[in-house]
Coordinates of C-alpha atoms in Angstrom, one line a residue:
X1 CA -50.6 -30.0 -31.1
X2 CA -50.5 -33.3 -33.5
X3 CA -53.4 -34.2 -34.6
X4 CA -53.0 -37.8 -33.2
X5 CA -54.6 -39.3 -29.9
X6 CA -52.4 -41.1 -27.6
X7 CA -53.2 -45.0 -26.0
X8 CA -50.8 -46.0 -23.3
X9 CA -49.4 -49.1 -23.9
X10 CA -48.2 -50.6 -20.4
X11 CA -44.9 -50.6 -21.1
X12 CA -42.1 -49.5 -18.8
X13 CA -39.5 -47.7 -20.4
X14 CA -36.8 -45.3 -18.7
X15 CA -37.6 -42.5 -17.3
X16 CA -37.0 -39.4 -19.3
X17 CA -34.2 -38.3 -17.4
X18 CA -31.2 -36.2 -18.9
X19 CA -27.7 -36.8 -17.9
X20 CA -27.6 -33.2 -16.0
X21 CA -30.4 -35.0 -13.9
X22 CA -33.3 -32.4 -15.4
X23 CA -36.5 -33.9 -15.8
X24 CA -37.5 -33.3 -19.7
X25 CA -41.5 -33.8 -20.1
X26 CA -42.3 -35.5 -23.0
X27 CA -46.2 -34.3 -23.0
X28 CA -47.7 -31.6 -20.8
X29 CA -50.5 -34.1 -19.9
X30 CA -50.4 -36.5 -17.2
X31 CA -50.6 -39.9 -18.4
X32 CA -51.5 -43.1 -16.5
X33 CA -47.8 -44.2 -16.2
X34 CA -45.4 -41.9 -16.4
X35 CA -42.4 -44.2 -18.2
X36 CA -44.2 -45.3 -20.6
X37 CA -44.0 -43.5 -24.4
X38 CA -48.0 -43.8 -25.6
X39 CA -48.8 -45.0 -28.8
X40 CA -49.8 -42.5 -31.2
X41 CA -53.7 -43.4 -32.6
X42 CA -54.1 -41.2 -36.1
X43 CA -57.2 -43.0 -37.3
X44 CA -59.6 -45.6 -36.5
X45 CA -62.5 -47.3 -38.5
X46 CA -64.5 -50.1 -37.6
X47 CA -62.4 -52.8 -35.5
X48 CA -58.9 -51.0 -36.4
X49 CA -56.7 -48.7 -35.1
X50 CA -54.4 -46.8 -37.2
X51 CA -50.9 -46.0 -35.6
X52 CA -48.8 -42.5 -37.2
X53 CA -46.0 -45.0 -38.2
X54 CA -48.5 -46.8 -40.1
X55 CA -49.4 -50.0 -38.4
X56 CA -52.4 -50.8 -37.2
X57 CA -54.2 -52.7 -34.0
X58 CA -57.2 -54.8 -33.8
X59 CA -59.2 -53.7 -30.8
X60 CA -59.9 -56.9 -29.7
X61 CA -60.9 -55.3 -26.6
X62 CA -62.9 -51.7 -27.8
X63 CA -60.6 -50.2 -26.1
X64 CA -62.0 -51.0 -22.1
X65 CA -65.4 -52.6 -23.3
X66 CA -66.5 -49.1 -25.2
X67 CA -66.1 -49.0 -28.2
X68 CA -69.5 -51.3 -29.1
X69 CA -70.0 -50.4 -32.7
X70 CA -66.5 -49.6 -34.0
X71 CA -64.9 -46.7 -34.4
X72 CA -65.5 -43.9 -37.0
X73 CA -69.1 -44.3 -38.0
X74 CA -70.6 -41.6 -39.8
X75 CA -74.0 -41.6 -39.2
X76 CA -72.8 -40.7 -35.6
X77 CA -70.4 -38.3 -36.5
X78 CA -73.3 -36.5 -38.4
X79 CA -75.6 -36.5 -35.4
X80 CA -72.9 -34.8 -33.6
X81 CA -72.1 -32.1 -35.9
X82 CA -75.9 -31.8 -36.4
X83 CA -76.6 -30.9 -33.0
X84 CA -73.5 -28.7 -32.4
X85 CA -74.8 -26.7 -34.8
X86 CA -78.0 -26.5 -33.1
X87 CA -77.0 -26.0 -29.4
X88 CA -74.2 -27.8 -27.8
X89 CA -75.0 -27.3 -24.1
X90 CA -77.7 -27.4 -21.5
X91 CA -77.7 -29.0 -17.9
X92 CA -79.9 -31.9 -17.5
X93 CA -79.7 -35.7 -16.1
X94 CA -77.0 -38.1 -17.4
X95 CA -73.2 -38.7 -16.3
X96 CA -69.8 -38.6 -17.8
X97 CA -68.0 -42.0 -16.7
X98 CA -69.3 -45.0 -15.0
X99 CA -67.9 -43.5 -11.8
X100 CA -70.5 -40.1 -11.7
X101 CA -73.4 -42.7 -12.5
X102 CA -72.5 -44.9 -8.9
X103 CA -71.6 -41.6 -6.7
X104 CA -75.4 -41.0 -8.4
X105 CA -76.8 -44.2 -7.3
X106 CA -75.3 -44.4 -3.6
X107 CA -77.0 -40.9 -3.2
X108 CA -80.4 -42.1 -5.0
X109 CA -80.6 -45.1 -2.9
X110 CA -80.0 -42.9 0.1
X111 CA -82.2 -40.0 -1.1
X112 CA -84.9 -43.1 -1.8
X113 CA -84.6 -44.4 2.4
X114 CA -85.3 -40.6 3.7
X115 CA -88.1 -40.3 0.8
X116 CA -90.1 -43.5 2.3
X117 CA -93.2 -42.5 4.2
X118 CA -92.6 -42.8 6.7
X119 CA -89.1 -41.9 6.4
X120 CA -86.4 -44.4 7.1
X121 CA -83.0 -42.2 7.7
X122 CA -80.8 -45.0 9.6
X123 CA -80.6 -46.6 6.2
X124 CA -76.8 -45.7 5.4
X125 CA -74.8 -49.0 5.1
X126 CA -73.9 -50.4 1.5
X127 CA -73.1 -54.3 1.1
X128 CA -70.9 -55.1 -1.8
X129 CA -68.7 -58.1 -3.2
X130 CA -64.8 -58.2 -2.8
X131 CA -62.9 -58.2 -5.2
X132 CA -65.6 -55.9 -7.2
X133 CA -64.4 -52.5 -8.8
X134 CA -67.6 -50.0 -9.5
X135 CA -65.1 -46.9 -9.7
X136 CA -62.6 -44.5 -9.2
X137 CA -63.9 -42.2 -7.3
X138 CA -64.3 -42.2 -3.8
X139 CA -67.6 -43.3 -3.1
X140 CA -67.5 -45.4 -6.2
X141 CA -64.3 -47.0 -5.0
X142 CA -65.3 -47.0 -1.3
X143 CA -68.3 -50.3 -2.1
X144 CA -65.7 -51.3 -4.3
X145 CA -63.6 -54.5 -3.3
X146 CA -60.8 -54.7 -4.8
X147 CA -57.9 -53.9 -2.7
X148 CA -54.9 -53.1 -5.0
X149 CA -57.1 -50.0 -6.1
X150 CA -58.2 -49.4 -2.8
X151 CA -55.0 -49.6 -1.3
X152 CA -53.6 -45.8 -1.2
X153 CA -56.8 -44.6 0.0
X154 CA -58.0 -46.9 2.5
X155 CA -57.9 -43.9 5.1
X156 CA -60.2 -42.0 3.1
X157 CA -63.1 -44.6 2.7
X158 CA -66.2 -44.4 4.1
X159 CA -66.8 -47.1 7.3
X160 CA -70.5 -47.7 6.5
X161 CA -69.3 -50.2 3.5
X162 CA -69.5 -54.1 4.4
X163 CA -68.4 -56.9 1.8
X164 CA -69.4 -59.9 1.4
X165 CA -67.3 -62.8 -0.5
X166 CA -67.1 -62.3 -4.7
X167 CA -68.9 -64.4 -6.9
X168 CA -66.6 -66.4 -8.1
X169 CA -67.7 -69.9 -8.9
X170 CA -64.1 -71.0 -10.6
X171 CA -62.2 -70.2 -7.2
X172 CA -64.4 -69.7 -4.5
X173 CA -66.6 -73.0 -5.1
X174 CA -66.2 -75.9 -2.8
X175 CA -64.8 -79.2 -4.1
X176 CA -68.5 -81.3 -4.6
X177 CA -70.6 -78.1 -3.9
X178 CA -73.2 -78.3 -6.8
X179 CA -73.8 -74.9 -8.7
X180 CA -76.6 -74.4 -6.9
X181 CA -76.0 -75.0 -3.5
X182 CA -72.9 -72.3 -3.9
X183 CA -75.2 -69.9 -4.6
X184 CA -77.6 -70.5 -1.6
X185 CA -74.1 -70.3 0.4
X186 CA -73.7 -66.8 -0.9
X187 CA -77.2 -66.0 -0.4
X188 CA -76.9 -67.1 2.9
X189 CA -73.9 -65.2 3.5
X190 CA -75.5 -61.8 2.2
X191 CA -78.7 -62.5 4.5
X192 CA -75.8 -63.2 7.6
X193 CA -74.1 -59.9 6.5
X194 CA -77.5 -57.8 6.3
X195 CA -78.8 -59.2 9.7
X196 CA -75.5 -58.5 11.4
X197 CA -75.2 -54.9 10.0
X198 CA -79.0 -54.1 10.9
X199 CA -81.6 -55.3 8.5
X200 CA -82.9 -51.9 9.2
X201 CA -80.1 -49.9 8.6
X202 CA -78.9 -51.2 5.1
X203 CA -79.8 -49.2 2.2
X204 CA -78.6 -51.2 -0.7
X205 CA -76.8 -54.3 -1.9
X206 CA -74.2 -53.4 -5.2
X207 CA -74.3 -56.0 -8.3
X208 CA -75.4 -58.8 -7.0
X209 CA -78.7 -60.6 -8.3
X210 CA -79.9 -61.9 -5.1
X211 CA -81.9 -59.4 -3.1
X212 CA -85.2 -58.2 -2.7
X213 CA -85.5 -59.0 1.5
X214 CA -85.3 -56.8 4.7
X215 CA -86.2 -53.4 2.3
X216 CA -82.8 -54.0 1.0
X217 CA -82.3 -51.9 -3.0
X218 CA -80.9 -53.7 -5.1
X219 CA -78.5 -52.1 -7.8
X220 CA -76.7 -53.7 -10.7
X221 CA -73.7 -51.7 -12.0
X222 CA -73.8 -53.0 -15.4
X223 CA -71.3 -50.1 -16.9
X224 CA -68.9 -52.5 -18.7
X225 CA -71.3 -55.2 -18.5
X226 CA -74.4 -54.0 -20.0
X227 CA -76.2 -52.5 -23.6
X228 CA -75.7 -55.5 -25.0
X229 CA -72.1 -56.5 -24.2
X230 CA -73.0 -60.1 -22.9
X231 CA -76.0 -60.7 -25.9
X232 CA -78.8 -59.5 -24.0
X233 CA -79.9 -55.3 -23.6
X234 CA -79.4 -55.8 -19.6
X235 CA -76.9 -58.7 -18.7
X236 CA -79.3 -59.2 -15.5
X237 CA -82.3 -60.2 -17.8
X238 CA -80.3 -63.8 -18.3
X239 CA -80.5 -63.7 -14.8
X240 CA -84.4 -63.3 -14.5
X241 CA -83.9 -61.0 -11.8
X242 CA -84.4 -57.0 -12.4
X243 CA -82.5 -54.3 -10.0
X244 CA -84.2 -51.3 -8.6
X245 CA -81.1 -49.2 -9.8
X246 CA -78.8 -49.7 -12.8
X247 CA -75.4 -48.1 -14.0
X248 CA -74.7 -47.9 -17.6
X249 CA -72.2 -46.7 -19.3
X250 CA -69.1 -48.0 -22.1
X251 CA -72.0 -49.2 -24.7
X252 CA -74.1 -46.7 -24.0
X253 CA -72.1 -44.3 -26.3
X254 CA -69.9 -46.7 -27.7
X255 CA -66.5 -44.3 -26.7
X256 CA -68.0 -41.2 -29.4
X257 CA -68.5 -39.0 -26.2
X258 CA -68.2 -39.6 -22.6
X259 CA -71.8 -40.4 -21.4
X260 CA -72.9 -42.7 -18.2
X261 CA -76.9 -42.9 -17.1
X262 CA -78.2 -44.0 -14.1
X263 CA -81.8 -46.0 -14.4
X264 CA -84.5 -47.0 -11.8
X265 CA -87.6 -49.0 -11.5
X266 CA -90.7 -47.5 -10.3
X267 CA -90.7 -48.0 -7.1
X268 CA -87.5 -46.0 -6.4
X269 CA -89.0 -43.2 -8.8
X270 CA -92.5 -43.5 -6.7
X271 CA -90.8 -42.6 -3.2
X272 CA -89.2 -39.3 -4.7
X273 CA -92.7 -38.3 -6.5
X274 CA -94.5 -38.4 -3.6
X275 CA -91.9 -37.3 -1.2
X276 CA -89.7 -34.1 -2.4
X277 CA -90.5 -34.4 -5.9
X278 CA -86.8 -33.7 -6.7
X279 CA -83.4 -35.6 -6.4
X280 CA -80.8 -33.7 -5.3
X281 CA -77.8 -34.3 -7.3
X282 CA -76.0 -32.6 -10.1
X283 CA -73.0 -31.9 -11.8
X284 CA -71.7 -29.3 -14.6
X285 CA -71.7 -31.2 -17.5
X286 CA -74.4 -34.0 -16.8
X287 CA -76.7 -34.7 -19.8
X288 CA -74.5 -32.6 -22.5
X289 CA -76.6 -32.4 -25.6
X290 CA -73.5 -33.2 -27.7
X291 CA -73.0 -36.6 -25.8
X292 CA -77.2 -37.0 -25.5
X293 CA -77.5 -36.8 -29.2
X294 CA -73.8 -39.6 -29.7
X295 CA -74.9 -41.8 -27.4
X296 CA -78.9 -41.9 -29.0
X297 CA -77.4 -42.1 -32.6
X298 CA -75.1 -45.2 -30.9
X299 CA -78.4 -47.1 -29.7
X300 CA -80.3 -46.5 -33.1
X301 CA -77.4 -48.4 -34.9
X302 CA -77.4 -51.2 -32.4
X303 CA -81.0 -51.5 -32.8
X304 CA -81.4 -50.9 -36.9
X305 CA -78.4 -53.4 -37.2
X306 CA -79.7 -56.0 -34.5
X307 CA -76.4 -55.9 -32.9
X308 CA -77.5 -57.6 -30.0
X309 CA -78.3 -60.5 -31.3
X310 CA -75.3 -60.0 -33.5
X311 CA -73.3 -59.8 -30.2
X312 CA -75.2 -63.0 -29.2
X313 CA -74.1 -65.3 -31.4
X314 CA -70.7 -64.0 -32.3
X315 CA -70.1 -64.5 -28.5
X316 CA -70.9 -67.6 -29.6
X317 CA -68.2 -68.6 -32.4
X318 CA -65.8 -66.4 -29.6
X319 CA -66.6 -68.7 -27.4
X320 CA -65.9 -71.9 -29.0
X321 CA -62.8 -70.5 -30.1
X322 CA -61.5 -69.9 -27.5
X323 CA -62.5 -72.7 -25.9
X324 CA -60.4 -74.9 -28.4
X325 CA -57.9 -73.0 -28.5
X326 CA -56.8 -71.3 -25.5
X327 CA -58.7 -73.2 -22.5
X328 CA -56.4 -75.9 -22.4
X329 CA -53.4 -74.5 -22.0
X330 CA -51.5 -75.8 -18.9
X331 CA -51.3 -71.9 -17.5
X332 CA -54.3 -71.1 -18.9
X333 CA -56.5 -72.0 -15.3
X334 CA -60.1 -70.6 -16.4
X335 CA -62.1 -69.2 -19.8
X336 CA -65.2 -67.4 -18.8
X337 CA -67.3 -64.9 -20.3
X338 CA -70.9 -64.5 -21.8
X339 CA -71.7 -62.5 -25.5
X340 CA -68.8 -60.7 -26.3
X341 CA -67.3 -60.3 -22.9
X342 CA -64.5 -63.1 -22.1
X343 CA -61.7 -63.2 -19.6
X344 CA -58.8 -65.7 -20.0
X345 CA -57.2 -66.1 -16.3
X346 CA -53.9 -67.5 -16.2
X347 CA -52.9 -69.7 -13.3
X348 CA -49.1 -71.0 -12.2
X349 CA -51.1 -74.5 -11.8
X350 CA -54.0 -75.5 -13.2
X351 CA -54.8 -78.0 -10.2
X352 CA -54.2 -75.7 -7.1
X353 CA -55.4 -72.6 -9.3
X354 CA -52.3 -71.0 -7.7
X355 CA -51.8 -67.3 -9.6
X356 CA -48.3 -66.3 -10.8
X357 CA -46.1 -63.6 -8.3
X358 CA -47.2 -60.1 -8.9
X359 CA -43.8 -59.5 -10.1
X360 CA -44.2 -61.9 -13.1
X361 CA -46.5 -59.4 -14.8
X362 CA -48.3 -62.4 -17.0
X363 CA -50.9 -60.0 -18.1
X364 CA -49.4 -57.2 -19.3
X365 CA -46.5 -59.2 -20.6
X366 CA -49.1 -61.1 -22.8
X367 CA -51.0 -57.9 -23.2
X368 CA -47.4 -56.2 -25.0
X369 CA -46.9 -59.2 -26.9
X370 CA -50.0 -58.7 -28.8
X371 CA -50.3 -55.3 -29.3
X372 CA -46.6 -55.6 -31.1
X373 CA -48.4 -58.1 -33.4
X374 CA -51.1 -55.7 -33.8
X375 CA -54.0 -56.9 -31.8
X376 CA -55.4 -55.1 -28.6
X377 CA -56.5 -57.4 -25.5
X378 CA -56.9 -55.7 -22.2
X379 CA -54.8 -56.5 -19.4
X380 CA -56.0 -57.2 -15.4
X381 CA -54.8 -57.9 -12.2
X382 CA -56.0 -58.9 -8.6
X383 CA -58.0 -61.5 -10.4
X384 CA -57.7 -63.9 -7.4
X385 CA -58.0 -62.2 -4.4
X386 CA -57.2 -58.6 -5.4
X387 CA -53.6 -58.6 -5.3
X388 CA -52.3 -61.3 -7.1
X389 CA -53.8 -63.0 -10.4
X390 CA -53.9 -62.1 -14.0
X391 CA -56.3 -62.1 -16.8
X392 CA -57.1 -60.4 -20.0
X393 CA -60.0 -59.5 -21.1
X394 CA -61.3 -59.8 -25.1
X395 CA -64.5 -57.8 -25.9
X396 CA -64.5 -56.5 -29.5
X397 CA -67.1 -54.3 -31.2
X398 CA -70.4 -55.8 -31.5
X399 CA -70.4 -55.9 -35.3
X400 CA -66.9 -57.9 -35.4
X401 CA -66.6 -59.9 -38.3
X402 CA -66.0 -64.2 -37.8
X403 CA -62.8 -63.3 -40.0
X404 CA -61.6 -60.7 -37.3
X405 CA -62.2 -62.8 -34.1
X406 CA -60.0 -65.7 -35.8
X407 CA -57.4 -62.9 -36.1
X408 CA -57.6 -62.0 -32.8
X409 CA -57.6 -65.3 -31.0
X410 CA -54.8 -66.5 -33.0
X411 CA -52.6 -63.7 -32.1
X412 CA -53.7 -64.1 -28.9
X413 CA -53.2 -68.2 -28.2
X414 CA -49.8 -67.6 -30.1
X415 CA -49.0 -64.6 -27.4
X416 CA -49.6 -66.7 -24.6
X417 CA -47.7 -69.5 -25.9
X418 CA -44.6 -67.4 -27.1
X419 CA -45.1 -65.2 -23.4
X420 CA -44.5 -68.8 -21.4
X421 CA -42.2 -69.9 -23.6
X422 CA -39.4 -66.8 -22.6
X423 CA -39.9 -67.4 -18.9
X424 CA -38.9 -71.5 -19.8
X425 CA -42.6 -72.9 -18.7
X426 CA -43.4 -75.0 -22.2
X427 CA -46.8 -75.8 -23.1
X428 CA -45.9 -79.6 -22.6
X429 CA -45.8 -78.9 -18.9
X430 CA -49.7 -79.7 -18.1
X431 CA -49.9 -79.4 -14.7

């Protein structure tokens, strides 16, 4: 096999079909799409990507919000050769995907309900936002809102999930509602939704930062959100509010091995001391030394390099850029991000925040144009009501250099411009 890794760049191509009508697999492995030729990755150091036909991509992105301290660093690449020399596998306590470490909170915030003395069992219903995504799995994806990823399995969710509306003070806000007053709405709303589910019969509330009533856990899936991505260690602690779960995950090992952790306060670890004494939950390769010793190396560098605060104030200039340069675009509807973490949503008009027709593919289409100019941004969808909307999203390594993010929001301003521009919608168009 090539040495080289394979990215899939969204691209639809035709189907690799012969004229005798054989089918004539290009890869033995079953990619994300299925029509679409991946790129072939043969190196990678620091914010670049190096393609086996010589060009390379700035991963303006870290791939999908991983890659938190660059690729190729050696002092991680030592730890892990160090401890495969030493032993390279033992089960223990951590997760491989951001999806393991929610199936492990649902069942921790269950195991917690029937570990409360006394024991409170008809705790089983989970409250989450629309729109949300905490997984693919299926009781990951079952408190997940989002339907478009949601939609071929709907038979197979589980009925005790309730939803409540998203967070989402650029769309969902009413005309002269203050800040505040939208948040007590939603507050309200989650209080409405808990009392008509059974205040005694709902076991936890997923990501928001407004619970702590009725017995209700609250747990924060910070997987893309968190270790640092939005300036802070926790992106609650902006919030002054603290979860009694947490999901971690992408900057926890910054992409070197597949690694996702579960945390809890106190209180949560309390009930199973002094109930069972154990949780019960496990999987094969939970806690793999190899990924342990990655993901501990990863943290050492963020720390010893003060990438946080790094993050912090880069998000900054990222920010500001952005700001000036992309925000104003007349199908450009809303800029919003914190640290390093920033999503430009594009809008078909800018007053009625209408989003473009699914068909249009904005996203991806803006998402291709850049990647051929060599920068990576990552693309979304369902960004208004989980159907129909685009975005992308820019969240580059922690220790990006000012020179770099000028690169990257450049090429993308000048994507988005030249993207509208072939479907005949000019810039001068402000609508």
């Amino acid at each position: 096999m090539d040495d080289t890794i394979m990215i899939l760049a969204n691209k639809e191509e035709p189907s690799p079909i012969q004229a005798t009508g054989s089918l004539r697999l290009k890869s033995s492995i079953l990619h994300r799409s299925l029509t679409a030729e991946p790129l072939h990755v043969k190196s990678a150091k620091g914010s670049y990507l190096y393609l086996k036909d010589g060009k390379s991509i700035l991963d303006a992105s870290s791939g999908a919000a991983v890659a938190c301290i660059g690729h190729g660093d050696e002092h991680v690449r030592k730890v892990m050769y160090d401890q495969m020399a030493k032993v390279s596998y033992v089960h223990a306590q951590m997760y491989t995907s951001g999806s393991e470490a929610m199936e492990t909170a649902l069942k921790l915030s269950r195991q917690y309900s029937l570990e409360l003395n006394p024991p409170q069992p008809e705790r089983h219903i989970f409250i989450s936002r629309r729109q949300s995504y905490h997984g693919a799995t299926l009781g990951a994806l079952a408190v997940s809102g989002h339907l478009a990823r949601r939609a071929n399995y709907e038979p197979l969710m589980l009925p005790q999930m309730r939803q409540v509306s998203a967070c989402n003070e650029y769309r969902y806000k009413s005309p002269g509602e203050s800040t505040e007053e939208y948040v007590a709405r939603l507050a309200q709303e989650l209080e409405d939704e808990i009392l008509d589910a059974g205040a005694n019969k709902v076991c936890a509330f997923i990501a928001e930062t407004i619970v702590g009533a009725y017995g209700v856990l609250l747990v924060l899936d910070e997987i893309m959100c968190g270790n640092g991505r939005c300036g802070s260690m926790h992106a609650w602690q902006a919030e002054a509010v603290v979860p009694d779960i947490q999901t971690i995950g992408k900057g926890l090992g910054g992409g070197y091995q597949p690694i996702a952790a579960v945390l809890l306060n106190r209180k949560v670890h309390g009930a199973l001391e002094s109930g069972t004494g154990s949780f019960a939950h496990g999987q094969t390769y939970q806690s793999h030394v190899l990924a342990c010793a990655a993901a501990l190396e990863v943290q050492r560098i963020i720390r010893s390099n003060d990438l946080i605060a790094r993050c912090k104030s880069s998000g900054e200039y990222l920010e500001a850029a952005l700001r000036k340069q992309i925000a104003n675009h007349p199908y450009v509807g809303n800029v919003r991000g914190r640290g390093l973490f920033w999503g430009v949503e594009f809008v078909k008009d800018r007053a009625t925040k209408e989003p473009f027709d699914v068909g249009d593919g904005i996203a991806n289409a803006v998402h291709l144009l850049a990647l051929e100019r060599g920068v990576a941004i990552y693309p979304g969808v369902g960004t208004a009501d989980g159907v129909h909307g685009d975005h992308v999203l820019v969240a580059p390594p922690y220790n990006i250099s000012r020179e770099e993010i000028d690169v990257m929001v450049s090429v993308t301003r000048n994507c988005i411009e030249d993207v509208f521009h072939s479907l005949g919608l000019q810039s001068s168009e402000v609508r």
